[in-house]
Amino acid sequence: MTFEPESLGQSRSDLAQALRSERKRAGLTQTRLAQRANMSQTKISNIEARKLTPTIVDVELIVDALGADGPVATQMLALARAANTEWQDDWASQRRGLDKKQNELARLEVVTAEFRFFLPTMITGLLATPDYVRASLSRNSGDMSRTVAKKLERQQILMDPSKHFTFLLTEQAVRWPLASPIAMAMQLDRLVSVSRIPNVRLGVIPLDIVGPVSETPLSVFTVYDRRMVQVETHTGALILRDHRDVSTYREDFERYESHAVFGEACRSLLDDWASAFTRQRK
C-alpha cells in the first residue's frame, strides 16, 4: 500500500465512517458489536466518533465480529493501517516553531518507560552538548535559543530511574565533525558521562564491525515502548503505530545491537576518538 502524506489524516475519518456504516449494514448496535468483538461499548463509540484511533488488531476484531470479508474487509484494514501512520514534515514544524516540537517530544517522553534510539548519522538531542545542539540547528533560520533551551531541558528525563534508555550510535554518527574539534571532543566526553547513568545503556557500532548487507543501517529511528516508532528522514518524520511495524523495528534494533560495544569497551573508543579531535586543534 502506498501512503500519500496528505491523505493520512483523512484516513482516520474514512475508517470511522466505514466501520460505522458496516455496523449499521449488519444491523448491530454498538453494544452488540462490542460484545461480539470483546470490547467495551465506550471504545466502539469513541472509534466511530474519531475520538480513538483503533489499532490494526482492533479493526481485525471488529471486522470479524461484523462478518465482513472480501473487498470490504480489505478496505477497512487498509484504512486502519493508514490511520496508524502519521507524517510530520519539517516545514510544518518550522512554521509552528521548532520549540513546539520539543514540547511534543517532552510529553511523549513522560508517558514512555522504555526507549530505543538508533542513531546512524548524528547524535540525538538527549545526548548533546549545547555547542552540538546549536551546530545541529545551524541550517535553520531565525532565533533558535528557545529550541536549544528546550532540547537541553529534555535531557533531565535521563535521570528518571523509572525510565530505561538504550542508545545505539554508529562510529560515523559519533565522529562526524558537526562542530569544531574542541566542541566534538567535549561532546564525546559527554557521551562517556551519560554511559555511566545506571538506567542508560549506550553502545557504539565501530566501522570495522561489518554485518550482512541486509543489516545496513538505513535511517534514524526511535522506538517508544511497544507503542510507537518514529522514523526520521531528511524532510520529516514518519510515525508508525501498527504493532507489526513496531515489532519489525524492535527486531532491527536487536540486530544492530548485536554489533555494538558497550561499557568500558565503548568508553575506551569514545576516549580515543575524543583525543583525536583534541589533537586536531593543536
Short mmCIF file of C-alpha atoms in Angstrom, two decimals:
data_model
loop_
_atom_site.label_atom_id
_atom_site.label_comp_id
_atom_site.label_asym_id
_atom_site.label_seq_id
_atom_site.Cartn_x
_atom_site.Cartn_y
_atom_site.Cartn_z
CA MET A 1 0.00 0.00 0.00
CA THR A 2 1.33 3.43 -0.95
CA PHE A 3 0.86 6.30 1.51
CA GLU A 4 0.29 9.85 0.37
CA PRO A 5 1.32 12.06 3.34
CA GLU A 6 -1.55 14.48 2.84
CA SER A 7 -4.09 11.64 2.92
CA LEU A 8 -3.04 10.05 6.20
CA GLY A 9 -5.13 12.34 8.39
CA GLN A 10 -8.22 11.80 6.21
CA SER A 11 -7.89 8.02 6.59
CA ARG A 12 -8.94 8.27 10.26
CA SER A 13 -12.22 9.88 9.27
CA ASP A 14 -12.73 7.40 6.43
CA LEU A 15 -12.06 4.47 8.75
CA ALA A 16 -14.53 5.69 11.38
CA GLN A 17 -17.20 6.19 8.73
CA ALA A 18 -16.56 2.79 7.13
CA LEU A 19 -16.79 0.97 10.45
CA ARG A 20 -19.96 2.81 11.43
CA SER A 21 -21.59 2.14 8.05
CA GLU A 22 -20.68 -1.55 8.10
CA ARG A 23 -22.05 -1.92 11.63
CA LYS A 24 -25.36 -0.39 10.60
CA ARG A 25 -25.46 -2.54 7.44
CA ALA A 26 -25.01 -5.59 9.65
CA GLY A 27 -27.95 -4.42 11.80
CA LEU A 28 -25.89 -4.29 15.00
CA THR A 29 -25.97 -1.75 17.81
CA GLN A 30 -22.72 -0.52 19.28
CA THR A 31 -23.42 -2.58 22.39
CA ARG A 32 -23.99 -5.79 20.40
CA LEU A 33 -20.87 -5.22 18.29
CA ALA A 34 -18.84 -4.56 21.42
CA GLN A 35 -19.97 -7.88 22.88
CA ARG A 36 -19.05 -9.76 19.72
CA ALA A 37 -15.65 -8.06 19.44
CA ASN A 38 -14.91 -8.43 23.17
CA MET A 39 -14.62 -4.64 23.60
CA SER A 40 -16.46 -2.06 25.63
CA GLN A 41 -19.33 -0.10 24.09
CA THR A 42 -17.48 3.08 25.03
CA LYS A 43 -14.49 2.02 22.93
CA ILE A 44 -16.68 1.29 19.90
CA SER A 45 -18.39 4.66 20.34
CA ASN A 46 -15.07 6.51 20.60
CA ILE A 47 -13.74 4.78 17.49
CA GLU A 48 -16.79 5.70 15.44
CA ALA A 49 -16.67 9.28 16.77
CA ARG A 50 -12.95 9.59 15.85
CA LYS A 51 -12.03 10.13 19.49
CA LEU A 52 -9.87 6.99 19.41
CA THR A 53 -7.79 5.58 16.57
CA PRO A 54 -8.15 1.79 16.62
CA THR A 55 -5.13 -0.45 16.22
CA ILE A 56 -4.90 -2.96 13.39
CA VAL A 57 -5.84 -5.69 15.88
CA ASP A 58 -8.91 -3.69 16.98
CA VAL A 59 -10.09 -3.40 13.39
CA GLU A 60 -9.43 -7.09 12.71
CA LEU A 61 -11.62 -7.98 15.71
CA ILE A 62 -14.37 -5.61 14.60
CA VAL A 63 -14.25 -6.90 11.02
CA ASP A 64 -14.57 -10.49 12.26
CA ALA A 65 -17.41 -9.51 14.61
CA LEU A 66 -19.23 -7.86 11.71
CA GLY A 67 -18.75 -10.90 9.48
CA ALA A 68 -17.22 -8.66 6.82
CA ASP A 69 -14.99 -10.27 4.22
CA GLY A 70 -13.63 -9.76 0.73
CA PRO A 71 -13.19 -6.19 -0.57
CA VAL A 72 -14.96 -4.63 2.43
CA ALA A 73 -12.58 -6.23 4.96
CA THR A 74 -9.57 -5.42 2.78
CA GLN A 75 -10.60 -1.77 2.52
CA MET A 76 -11.13 -1.35 6.27
CA LEU A 77 -7.80 -2.99 7.13
CA ALA A 78 -6.03 -0.77 4.60
CA LEU A 79 -7.67 2.29 6.16
CA ALA A 80 -6.64 1.06 9.62
CA ARG A 81 -3.00 0.81 8.56
CA ALA A 82 -3.08 4.32 7.10
CA ALA A 83 -4.82 5.66 10.21
CA ASN A 84 -1.95 4.30 12.32
CA THR A 85 0.62 6.14 10.22
CA GLU A 86 1.40 9.85 10.56
CA TRP A 87 3.71 12.14 8.59
CA GLN A 88 5.28 15.17 10.30
CA ASP A 89 7.11 17.36 7.79
CA ASP A 90 9.90 19.69 8.82
CA TRP A 91 8.40 22.70 7.06
CA ALA A 92 5.22 22.49 9.14
CA SER A 93 7.32 22.15 12.30
CA GLN A 94 9.32 25.23 11.38
CA ARG A 95 6.16 27.24 10.75
CA ARG A 96 4.77 26.27 14.16
CA GLY A 97 8.12 26.82 15.83
CA LEU A 98 10.70 24.11 16.48
CA ASP A 99 10.35 24.67 20.23
CA LYS A 100 6.75 23.39 19.94
CA LYS A 101 8.12 20.12 18.56
CA GLN A 102 10.34 19.86 21.63
CA ASN A 103 7.27 20.24 23.85
CA GLU A 104 5.56 17.39 21.98
CA LEU A 105 8.60 15.14 22.41
CA ALA A 106 8.77 16.01 26.12
CA ARG A 107 5.13 14.96 26.59
CA LEU A 108 5.79 11.70 24.75
CA GLU A 109 8.85 11.01 26.90
CA VAL A 110 6.83 11.48 30.11
CA VAL A 111 4.47 8.62 29.21
CA THR A 112 7.16 6.28 27.85
CA ALA A 113 9.09 3.85 30.06
CA GLU A 114 11.43 2.17 27.58
CA PHE A 115 13.30 3.94 24.79
CA ARG A 116 15.42 2.57 21.95
CA PHE A 117 17.33 5.11 19.84
CA PHE A 118 19.13 4.02 16.68
CA LEU A 119 21.44 6.81 15.51
CA PRO A 120 23.41 6.08 12.31
CA THR A 121 24.01 9.69 11.23
CA MET A 122 24.35 12.05 14.20
CA ILE A 123 23.98 12.37 17.97
CA THR A 124 20.47 12.93 19.30
CA GLY A 125 19.49 15.94 21.40
CA LEU A 126 19.12 13.95 24.63
CA LEU A 127 22.87 13.23 24.47
CA ALA A 128 24.09 16.52 23.01
CA THR A 129 26.13 19.35 24.49
CA PRO A 130 24.91 22.93 23.99
CA ASP A 131 27.54 23.52 21.26
CA TYR A 132 26.49 20.38 19.42
CA VAL A 133 22.79 21.28 19.66
CA ARG A 134 23.47 24.75 18.22
CA ALA A 135 25.54 23.26 15.40
CA SER A 136 22.76 20.78 14.57
CA LEU A 137 20.29 23.67 14.21
CA SER A 138 22.57 25.93 12.18
CA ARG A 139 20.72 25.34 8.90
CA ASN A 140 17.51 26.73 10.40
CA SER A 141 16.81 30.45 10.13
CA GLY A 142 15.70 32.69 12.98
CA ASP A 143 16.37 32.66 16.70
CA MET A 144 16.94 29.09 17.87
CA SER A 145 17.63 29.95 21.52
CA ARG A 146 14.27 28.65 22.78
CA THR A 147 14.66 25.41 20.83
CA VAL A 148 18.18 24.91 22.18
CA ALA A 149 16.93 25.52 25.72
CA LYS A 150 14.05 23.06 25.26
CA LYS A 151 16.37 20.37 23.90
CA LEU A 152 18.71 20.73 26.85
CA GLU A 153 15.81 20.81 29.31
CA ARG A 154 14.55 17.47 27.96
CA GLN A 155 17.82 15.82 28.99
CA GLN A 156 16.60 15.74 32.61
CA ILE A 157 14.50 12.70 31.65
CA LEU A 158 17.71 10.65 31.57
CA MET A 159 17.94 10.95 35.35
CA ASP A 160 14.49 9.43 35.94
CA PRO A 161 15.17 5.92 37.33
CA SER A 162 11.75 4.72 36.14
CA LYS A 163 12.85 5.21 32.52
CA HIS A 164 15.20 2.91 30.61
CA PHE A 165 17.20 4.07 27.59
CA THR A 166 19.27 2.22 25.01
CA PHE A 167 21.22 4.38 22.56
CA LEU A 168 22.95 2.79 19.57
CA LEU A 169 25.29 5.07 17.62
CA THR A 170 27.43 4.21 14.63
CA GLU A 171 31.05 5.35 14.59
CA GLN A 172 30.13 7.69 11.73
CA ALA A 173 27.45 9.38 13.86
CA VAL A 174 29.87 9.87 16.76
CA ARG A 175 32.82 11.12 14.71
CA TRP A 176 31.03 13.24 12.10
CA PRO A 177 32.60 16.72 12.64
CA LEU A 178 29.39 18.69 13.05
CA ALA A 179 31.09 21.21 15.36
CA SER A 180 34.65 22.41 15.99
CA PRO A 181 37.27 19.85 17.10
CA ILE A 182 37.21 21.02 20.72
CA ALA A 183 33.39 21.02 20.74
CA MET A 184 33.42 17.49 19.34
CA ALA A 185 35.90 16.35 21.99
CA MET A 186 33.59 17.76 24.67
CA GLN A 187 30.62 16.06 23.01
CA LEU A 188 32.34 12.68 23.18
CA ASP A 189 33.20 13.29 26.82
CA ARG A 190 29.51 13.92 27.37
CA LEU A 191 28.69 10.51 25.84
CA VAL A 192 31.15 8.86 28.22
CA SER A 193 29.45 10.56 31.18
CA VAL A 194 25.94 9.61 30.05
CA SER A 195 27.01 5.99 29.56
CA ARG A 196 27.59 5.78 33.32
CA ILE A 197 23.99 6.66 34.23
CA PRO A 198 22.52 3.42 35.68
CA ASN A 199 19.33 3.39 33.57
CA VAL A 200 21.15 4.31 30.32
CA ARG A 201 22.76 1.76 28.02
CA LEU A 202 24.93 3.43 25.39
CA GLY A 203 26.64 1.46 22.64
CA VAL A 204 28.70 2.25 19.55
CA ILE A 205 28.94 0.22 16.34
CA PRO A 206 32.53 0.59 15.05
CA LEU A 207 33.09 0.82 11.31
CA ASP A 208 35.31 -2.25 11.35
CA ILE A 209 32.39 -4.37 12.53
CA VAL A 210 30.63 -5.14 9.27
CA GLY A 211 27.37 -7.07 9.29
CA PRO A 212 25.46 -8.60 6.37
CA VAL A 213 24.25 -6.25 3.65
CA SER A 214 20.69 -6.88 4.84
CA GLU A 215 21.61 -5.20 8.13
CA THR A 216 22.89 -1.98 6.57
CA PRO A 217 21.55 0.97 8.63
CA LEU A 218 19.02 2.95 6.62
CA SER A 219 17.60 5.67 8.86
CA VAL A 220 17.39 7.18 12.32
CA PHE A 221 14.56 5.72 14.37
CA THR A 222 13.27 5.70 17.94
CA VAL A 223 11.07 3.00 19.47
CA TYR A 224 8.80 4.12 22.33
CA ASP A 225 7.85 1.09 24.44
CA ARG A 226 5.92 -1.28 22.18
CA ARG A 227 3.57 1.52 21.19
CA MET A 228 5.18 3.63 18.51
CA VAL A 229 8.15 4.15 16.20
CA GLN A 230 9.39 7.47 14.85
CA VAL A 231 11.46 7.15 11.67
CA GLU A 232 13.33 10.29 10.69
CA THR A 233 14.11 11.40 7.14
CA HIS A 234 15.80 14.49 5.74
CA THR A 235 12.47 16.28 5.41
CA GLY A 236 10.39 15.00 8.30
CA ALA A 237 9.39 12.02 10.41
CA LEU A 238 7.09 9.06 9.86
CA ILE A 239 5.13 7.94 12.94
CA LEU A 240 4.16 4.25 12.91
CA ARG A 241 1.76 2.71 15.42
CA ASP A 242 0.90 -0.58 13.72
CA HIS A 243 2.17 -3.34 16.04
CA ARG A 244 3.74 -5.11 13.08
CA ASP A 245 5.81 -2.05 12.23
CA VAL A 246 6.84 -1.60 15.87
CA SER A 247 7.85 -5.26 16.12
CA THR A 248 9.88 -5.06 12.91
CA TYR A 249 11.83 -2.03 14.12
CA ARG A 250 12.44 -3.66 17.51
CA GLU A 251 13.86 -6.69 15.69
CA ASP A 252 16.05 -4.43 13.54
CA PHE A 253 17.28 -2.71 16.68
CA GLU A 254 18.25 -6.04 18.24
CA ARG A 255 20.25 -6.98 15.15
CA TYR A 256 22.15 -3.68 15.19
CA GLU A 257 22.63 -4.02 18.94
CA SER A 258 24.42 -7.34 18.44
CA HIS A 259 27.21 -5.48 16.57
CA ALA A 260 27.67 -2.73 19.19
CA VAL A 261 30.19 -2.44 22.00
CA PHE A 262 29.09 -1.24 25.44
CA GLY A 263 30.53 -0.41 28.84
CA GLU A 264 34.27 0.07 29.23
CA ALA A 265 34.98 -1.04 25.65
CA CYS A 266 32.63 1.67 24.38
CA ARG A 267 34.08 4.32 26.69
CA SER A 268 37.61 3.41 25.54
CA LEU A 269 36.64 4.00 21.91
CA LEU A 270 34.96 7.31 22.78
CA ASP A 271 38.07 8.44 24.69
CA ASP A 272 40.30 7.57 21.72
CA TRP A 273 38.09 9.48 19.30
CA ALA A 274 37.87 12.46 21.66
CA SER A 275 41.67 12.52 21.86
CA ALA A 276 41.86 12.53 18.07
CA PHE A 277 39.63 15.65 17.98
CA THR A 278 41.75 17.29 20.67
CA ARG A 279 44.90 16.72 18.62
CA GLN A 280 43.29 18.44 15.63
CA ARG A 281 43.16 21.80 17.42
CA LYS A 282 46.89 21.82 18.12
#
